[in-house]
PDB file of C-alpha atoms in Angstrom:
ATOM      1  CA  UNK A  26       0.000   0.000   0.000  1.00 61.00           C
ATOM      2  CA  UNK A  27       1.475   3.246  -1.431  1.00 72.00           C
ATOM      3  CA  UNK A  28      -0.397   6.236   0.685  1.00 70.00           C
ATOM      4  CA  UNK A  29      -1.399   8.836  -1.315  1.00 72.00           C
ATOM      5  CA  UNK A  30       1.108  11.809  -0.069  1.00 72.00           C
ATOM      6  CA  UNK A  31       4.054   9.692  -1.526  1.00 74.00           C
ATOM      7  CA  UNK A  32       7.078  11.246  -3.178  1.00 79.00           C
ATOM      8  CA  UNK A  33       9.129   8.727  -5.141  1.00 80.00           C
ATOM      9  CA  UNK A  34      11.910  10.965  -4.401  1.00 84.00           C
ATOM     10  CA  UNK A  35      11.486  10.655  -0.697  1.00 86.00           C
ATOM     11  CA  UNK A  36      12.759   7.778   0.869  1.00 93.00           C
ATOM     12  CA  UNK A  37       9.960   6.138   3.418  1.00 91.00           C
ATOM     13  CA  UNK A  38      10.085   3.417   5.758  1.00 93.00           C
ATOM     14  CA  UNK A  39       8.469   0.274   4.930  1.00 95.00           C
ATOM     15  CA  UNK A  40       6.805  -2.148   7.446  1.00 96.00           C
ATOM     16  CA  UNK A  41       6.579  -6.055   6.029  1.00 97.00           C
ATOM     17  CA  UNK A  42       2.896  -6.547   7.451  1.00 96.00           C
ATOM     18  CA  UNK A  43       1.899 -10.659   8.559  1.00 97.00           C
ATOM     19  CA  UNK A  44      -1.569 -11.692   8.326  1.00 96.00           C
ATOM     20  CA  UNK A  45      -2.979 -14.224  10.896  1.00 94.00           C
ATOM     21  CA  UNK A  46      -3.643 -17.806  10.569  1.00 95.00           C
ATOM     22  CA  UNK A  47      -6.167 -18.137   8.009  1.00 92.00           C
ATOM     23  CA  UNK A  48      -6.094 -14.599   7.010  1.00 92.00           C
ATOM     24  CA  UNK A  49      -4.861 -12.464   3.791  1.00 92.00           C
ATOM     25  CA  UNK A  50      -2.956  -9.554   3.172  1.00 92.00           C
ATOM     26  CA  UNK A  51      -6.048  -7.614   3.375  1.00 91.00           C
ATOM     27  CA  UNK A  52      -5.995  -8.122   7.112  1.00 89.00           C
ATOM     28  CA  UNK A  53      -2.480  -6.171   7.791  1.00 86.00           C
ATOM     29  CA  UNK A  54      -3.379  -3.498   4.791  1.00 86.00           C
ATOM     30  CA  UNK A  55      -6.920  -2.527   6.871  1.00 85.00           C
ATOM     31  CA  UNK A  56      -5.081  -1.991   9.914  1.00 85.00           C
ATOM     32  CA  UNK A  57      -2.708  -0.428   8.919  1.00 87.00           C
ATOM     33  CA  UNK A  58      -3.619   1.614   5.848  1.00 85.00           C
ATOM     34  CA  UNK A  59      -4.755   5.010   8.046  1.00 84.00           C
ATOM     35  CA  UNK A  60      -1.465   5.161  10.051  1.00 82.00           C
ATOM     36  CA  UNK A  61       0.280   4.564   6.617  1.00 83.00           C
ATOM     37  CA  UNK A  62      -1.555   7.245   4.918  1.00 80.00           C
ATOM     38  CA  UNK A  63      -1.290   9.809   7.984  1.00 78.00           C
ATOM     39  CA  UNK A  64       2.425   9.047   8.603  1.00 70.00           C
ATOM     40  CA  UNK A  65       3.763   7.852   4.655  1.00 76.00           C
ATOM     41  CA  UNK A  66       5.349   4.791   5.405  1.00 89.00           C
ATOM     42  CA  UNK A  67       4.293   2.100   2.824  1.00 92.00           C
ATOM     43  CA  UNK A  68       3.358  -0.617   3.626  1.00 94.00           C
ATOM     44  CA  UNK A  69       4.038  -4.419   1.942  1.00 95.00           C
ATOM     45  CA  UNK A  70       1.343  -7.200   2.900  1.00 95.00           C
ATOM     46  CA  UNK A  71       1.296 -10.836   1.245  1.00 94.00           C
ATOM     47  CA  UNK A  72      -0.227 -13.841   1.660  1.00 95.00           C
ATOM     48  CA  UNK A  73       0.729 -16.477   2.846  1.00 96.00           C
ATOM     49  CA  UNK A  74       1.394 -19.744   0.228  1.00 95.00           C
ATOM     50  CA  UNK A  75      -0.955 -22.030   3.122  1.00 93.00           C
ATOM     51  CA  UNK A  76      -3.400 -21.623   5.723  1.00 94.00           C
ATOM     52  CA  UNK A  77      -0.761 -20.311   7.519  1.00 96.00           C
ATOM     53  CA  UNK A  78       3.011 -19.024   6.976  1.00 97.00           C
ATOM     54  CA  UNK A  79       5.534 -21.948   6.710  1.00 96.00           C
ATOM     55  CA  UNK A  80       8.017 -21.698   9.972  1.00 95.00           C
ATOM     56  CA  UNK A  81       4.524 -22.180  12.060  1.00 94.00           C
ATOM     57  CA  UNK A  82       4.140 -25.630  10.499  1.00 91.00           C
ATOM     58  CA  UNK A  83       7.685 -26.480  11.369  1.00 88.00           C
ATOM     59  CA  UNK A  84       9.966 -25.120   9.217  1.00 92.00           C
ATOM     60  CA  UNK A  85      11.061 -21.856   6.427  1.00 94.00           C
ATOM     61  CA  UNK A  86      10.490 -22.475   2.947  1.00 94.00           C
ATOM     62  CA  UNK A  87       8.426 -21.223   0.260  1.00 95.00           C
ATOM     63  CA  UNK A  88       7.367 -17.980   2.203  1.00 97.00           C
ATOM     64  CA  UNK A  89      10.766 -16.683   2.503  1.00 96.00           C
ATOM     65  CA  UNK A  90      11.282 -17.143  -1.008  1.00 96.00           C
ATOM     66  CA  UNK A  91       8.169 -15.180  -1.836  1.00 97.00           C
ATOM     67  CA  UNK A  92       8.925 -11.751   0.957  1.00 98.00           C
ATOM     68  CA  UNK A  93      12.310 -12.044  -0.145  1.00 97.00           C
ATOM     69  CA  UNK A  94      10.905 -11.663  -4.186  1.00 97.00           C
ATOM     70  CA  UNK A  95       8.390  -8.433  -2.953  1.00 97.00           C
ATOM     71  CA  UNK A  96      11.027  -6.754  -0.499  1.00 98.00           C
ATOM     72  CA  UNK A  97      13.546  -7.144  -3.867  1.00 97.00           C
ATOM     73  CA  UNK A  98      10.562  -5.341  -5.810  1.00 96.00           C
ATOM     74  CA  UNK A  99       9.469  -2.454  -3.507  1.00 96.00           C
ATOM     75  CA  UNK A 100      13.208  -2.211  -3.223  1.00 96.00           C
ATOM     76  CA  UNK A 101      13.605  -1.510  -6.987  1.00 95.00           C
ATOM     77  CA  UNK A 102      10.723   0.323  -7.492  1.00 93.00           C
ATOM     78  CA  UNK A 103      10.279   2.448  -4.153  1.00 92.00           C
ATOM     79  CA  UNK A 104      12.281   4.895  -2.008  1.00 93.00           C
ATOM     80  CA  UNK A 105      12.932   2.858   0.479  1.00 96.00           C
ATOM     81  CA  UNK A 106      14.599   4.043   4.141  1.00 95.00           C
ATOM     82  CA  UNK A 107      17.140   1.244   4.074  1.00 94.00           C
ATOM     83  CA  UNK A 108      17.694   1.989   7.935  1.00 95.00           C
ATOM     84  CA  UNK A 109      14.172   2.151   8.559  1.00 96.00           C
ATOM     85  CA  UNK A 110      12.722  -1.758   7.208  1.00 98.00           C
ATOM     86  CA  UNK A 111      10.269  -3.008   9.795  1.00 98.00           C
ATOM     87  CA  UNK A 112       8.232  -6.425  10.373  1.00 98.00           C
ATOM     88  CA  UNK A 113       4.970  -6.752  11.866  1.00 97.00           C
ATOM     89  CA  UNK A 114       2.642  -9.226  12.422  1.00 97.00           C
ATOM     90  CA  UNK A 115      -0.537 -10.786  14.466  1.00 97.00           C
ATOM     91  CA  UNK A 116      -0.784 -13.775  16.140  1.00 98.00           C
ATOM     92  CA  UNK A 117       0.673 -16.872  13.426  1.00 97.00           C
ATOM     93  CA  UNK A 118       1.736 -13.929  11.316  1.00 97.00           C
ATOM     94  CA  UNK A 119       3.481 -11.998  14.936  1.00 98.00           C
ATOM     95  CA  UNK A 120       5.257 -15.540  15.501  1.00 98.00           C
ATOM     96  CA  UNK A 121       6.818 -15.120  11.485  1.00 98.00           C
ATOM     97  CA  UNK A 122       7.280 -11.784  11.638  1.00 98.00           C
ATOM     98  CA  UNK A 123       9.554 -12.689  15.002  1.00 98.00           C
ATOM     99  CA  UNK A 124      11.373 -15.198  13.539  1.00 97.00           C
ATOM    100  CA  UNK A 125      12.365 -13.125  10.465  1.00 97.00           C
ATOM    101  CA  UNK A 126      12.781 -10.282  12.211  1.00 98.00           C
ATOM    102  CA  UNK A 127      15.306 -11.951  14.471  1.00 98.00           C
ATOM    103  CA  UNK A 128      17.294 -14.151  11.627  1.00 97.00           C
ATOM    104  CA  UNK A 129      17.289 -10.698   9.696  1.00 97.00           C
ATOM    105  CA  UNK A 130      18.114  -8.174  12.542  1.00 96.00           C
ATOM    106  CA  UNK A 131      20.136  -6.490  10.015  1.00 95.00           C
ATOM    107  CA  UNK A 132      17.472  -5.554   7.654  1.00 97.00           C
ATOM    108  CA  UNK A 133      14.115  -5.352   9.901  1.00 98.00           C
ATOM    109  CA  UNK A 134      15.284  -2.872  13.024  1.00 96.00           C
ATOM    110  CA  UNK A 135      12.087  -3.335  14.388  1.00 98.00           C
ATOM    111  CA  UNK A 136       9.621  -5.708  15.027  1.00 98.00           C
ATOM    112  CA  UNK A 137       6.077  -5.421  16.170  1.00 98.00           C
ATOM    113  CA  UNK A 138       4.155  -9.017  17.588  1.00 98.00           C
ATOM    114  CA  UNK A 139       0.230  -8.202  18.011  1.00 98.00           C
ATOM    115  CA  UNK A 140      -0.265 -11.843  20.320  1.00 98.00           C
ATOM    116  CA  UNK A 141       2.356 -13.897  19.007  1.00 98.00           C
ATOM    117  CA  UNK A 142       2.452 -17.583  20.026  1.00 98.00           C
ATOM    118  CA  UNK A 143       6.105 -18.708  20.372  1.00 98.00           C
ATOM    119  CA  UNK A 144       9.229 -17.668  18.120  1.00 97.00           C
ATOM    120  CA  UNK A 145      10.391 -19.977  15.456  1.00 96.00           C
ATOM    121  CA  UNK A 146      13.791 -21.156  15.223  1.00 92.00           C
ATOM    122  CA  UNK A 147      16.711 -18.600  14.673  1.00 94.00           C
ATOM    123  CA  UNK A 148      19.947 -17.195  14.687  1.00 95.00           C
ATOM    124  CA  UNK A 149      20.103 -13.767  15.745  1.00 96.00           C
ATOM    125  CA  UNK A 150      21.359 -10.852  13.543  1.00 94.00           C
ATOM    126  CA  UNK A 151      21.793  -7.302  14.707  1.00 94.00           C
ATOM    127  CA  UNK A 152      19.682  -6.003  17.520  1.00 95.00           C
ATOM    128  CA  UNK A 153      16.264  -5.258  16.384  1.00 97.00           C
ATOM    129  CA  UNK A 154      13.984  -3.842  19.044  1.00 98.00           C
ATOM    130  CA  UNK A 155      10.387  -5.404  19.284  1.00 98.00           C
ATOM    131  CA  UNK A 156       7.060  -4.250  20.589  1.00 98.00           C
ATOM    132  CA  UNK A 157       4.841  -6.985  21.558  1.00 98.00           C
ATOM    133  CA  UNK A 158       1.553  -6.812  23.177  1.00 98.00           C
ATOM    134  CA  UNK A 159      -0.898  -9.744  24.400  1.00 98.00           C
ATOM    135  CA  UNK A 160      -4.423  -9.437  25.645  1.00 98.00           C
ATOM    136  CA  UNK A 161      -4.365 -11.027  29.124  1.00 98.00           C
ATOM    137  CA  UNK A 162      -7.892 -12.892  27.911  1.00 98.00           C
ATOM    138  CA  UNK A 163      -6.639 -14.547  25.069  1.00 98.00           C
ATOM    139  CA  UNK A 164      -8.140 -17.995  24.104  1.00 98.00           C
ATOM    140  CA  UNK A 165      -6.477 -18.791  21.748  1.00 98.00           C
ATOM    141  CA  UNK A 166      -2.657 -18.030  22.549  1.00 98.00           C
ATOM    142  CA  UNK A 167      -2.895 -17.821  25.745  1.00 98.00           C
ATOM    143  CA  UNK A 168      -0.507 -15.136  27.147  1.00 98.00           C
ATOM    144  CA  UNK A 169       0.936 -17.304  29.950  1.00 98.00           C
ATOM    145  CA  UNK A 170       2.139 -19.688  27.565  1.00 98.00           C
ATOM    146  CA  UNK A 171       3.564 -17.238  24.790  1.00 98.00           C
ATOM    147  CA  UNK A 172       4.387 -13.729  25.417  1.00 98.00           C
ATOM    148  CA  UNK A 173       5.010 -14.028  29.047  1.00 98.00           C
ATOM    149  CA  UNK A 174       7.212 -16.595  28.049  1.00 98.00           C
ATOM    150  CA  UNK A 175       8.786 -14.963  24.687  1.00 98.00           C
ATOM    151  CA  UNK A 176       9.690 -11.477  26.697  1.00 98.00           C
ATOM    152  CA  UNK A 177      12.258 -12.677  28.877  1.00 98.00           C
ATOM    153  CA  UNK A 178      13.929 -15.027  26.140  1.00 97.00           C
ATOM    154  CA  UNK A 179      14.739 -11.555  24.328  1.00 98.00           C
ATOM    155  CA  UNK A 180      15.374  -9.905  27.252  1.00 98.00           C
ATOM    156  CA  UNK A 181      17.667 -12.099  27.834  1.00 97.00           C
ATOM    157  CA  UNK A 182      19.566 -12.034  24.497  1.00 95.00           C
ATOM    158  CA  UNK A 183      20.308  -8.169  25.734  1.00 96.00           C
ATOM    159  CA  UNK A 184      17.078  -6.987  23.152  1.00 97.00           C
ATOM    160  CA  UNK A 185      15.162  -3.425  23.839  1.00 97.00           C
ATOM    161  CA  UNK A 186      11.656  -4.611  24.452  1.00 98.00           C
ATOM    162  CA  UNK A 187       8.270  -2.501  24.672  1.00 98.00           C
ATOM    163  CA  UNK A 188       5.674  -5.019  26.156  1.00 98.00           C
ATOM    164  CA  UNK A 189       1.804  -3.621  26.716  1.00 98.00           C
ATOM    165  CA  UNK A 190      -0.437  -6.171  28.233  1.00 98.00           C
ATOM    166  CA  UNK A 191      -3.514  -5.566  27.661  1.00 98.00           C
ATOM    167  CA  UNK A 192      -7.636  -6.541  29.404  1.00 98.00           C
ATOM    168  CA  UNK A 193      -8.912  -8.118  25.973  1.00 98.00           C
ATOM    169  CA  UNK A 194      -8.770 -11.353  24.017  1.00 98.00           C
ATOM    170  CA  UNK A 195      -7.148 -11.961  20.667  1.00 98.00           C
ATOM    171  CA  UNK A 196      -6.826  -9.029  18.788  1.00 96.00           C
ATOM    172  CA  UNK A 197      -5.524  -5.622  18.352  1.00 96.00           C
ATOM    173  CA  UNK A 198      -6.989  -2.995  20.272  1.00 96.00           C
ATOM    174  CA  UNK A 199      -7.133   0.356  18.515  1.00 93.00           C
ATOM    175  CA  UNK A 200      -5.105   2.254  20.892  1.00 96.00           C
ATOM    176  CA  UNK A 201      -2.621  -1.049  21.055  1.00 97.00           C
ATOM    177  CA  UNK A 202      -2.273  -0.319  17.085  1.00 94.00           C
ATOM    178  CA  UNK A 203      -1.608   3.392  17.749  1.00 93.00           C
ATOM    179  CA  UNK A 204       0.880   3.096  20.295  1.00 96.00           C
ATOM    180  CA  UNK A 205       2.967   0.326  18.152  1.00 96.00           C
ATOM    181  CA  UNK A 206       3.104   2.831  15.406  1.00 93.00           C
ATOM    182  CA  UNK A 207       4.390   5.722  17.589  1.00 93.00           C
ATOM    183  CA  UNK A 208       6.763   3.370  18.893  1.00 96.00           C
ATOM    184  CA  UNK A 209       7.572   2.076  15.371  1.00 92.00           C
ATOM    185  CA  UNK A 210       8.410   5.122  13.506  1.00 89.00           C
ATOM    186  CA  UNK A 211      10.188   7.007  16.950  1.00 90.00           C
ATOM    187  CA  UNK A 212      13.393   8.218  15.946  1.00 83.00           C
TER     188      UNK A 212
END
């Protein structure tokens, strides 16, 4: 999603956006297309190639292949902010957008996890900061189980952190979404 005040002479940051189990690209683009437009960052969304994105199933594969093929594109066709490449994702798509943002530190500098459910295997690469945030009602990834449990892990590898509980279940609060964006594009 290009917003509509871009300059192709501008360089903007550009946030990789991960759809949910199940979901499309249509999913990231929705909630984020306001802040994109209001801010001008663009914004790249895909789908995934199953149900869900590949590492959640048990391993990388085809996925990769495909993000790496659309960040090459925007790349070539976009002004990019090469220091300013985010990832973000909700719940299966916060767990991917985790994992690559970890194994590619170097690229994504940030990394935003709306109720992710565990972090798939990796190597870490740079030092990308990550804002997660879990509703403490969650059914379906329950926050004791994940986030509770995926904070300290990065903690621990010596990673800046922003974690927001939240009262809710599983989903993105409006004023969660707001305050990953401020976060996201603070210098």
């Amino acid at each position: 999603d290009v917003p509509p005040g871009y300059d192709p002479v501008r360089p903007r940051p550009l946030v990789l956006a991960l759809h949910g189990a199940s979901g499309t690209a249509e999913g990231p683009i929705n909630l984020l297309r306001s802040y994109a437009e209001a801010d001008t960052f663009l914004v790249l969304a895909i789908d995934s190639r199953g149900s869900t994105w590949d590492a959640i199933l048990g391993a990388y594969g085809n996925d990769v292949g495909v993000i790496d093929y659309y960040l090459a594109w925007v790349f070539d066709h976009c002004a990019v902010a090469a220091d300013r490449v985010y990832i973000e994702g909700f719940s299966d798509g916060a767990t991917y957008a985790l994992g690559l943002g970890l194994n590619n530190g170097d690229l994504f500098h940030r990394a935003i996890a709306f109720s992710p459910g565990f972090i798939p295997p990796y190597d870490l690469h740079g030092t990308p900061a990550v804002f997660i945030s879990h509703g403490r009602q969650d059914p379906v990834l329950p926050i004791d189980q994940t986030s509770r449990r995926i904070v300290p892990e990065l903690r621990g590898r010596g990673l800046n952190v922003e974690y927001v509980e939240f009262d809710g279940g599983h989903q993105v609060p409006g004023e969660i979404a707001l305050a990953a964006i401020a976060w996201l594009l603070a210098p």
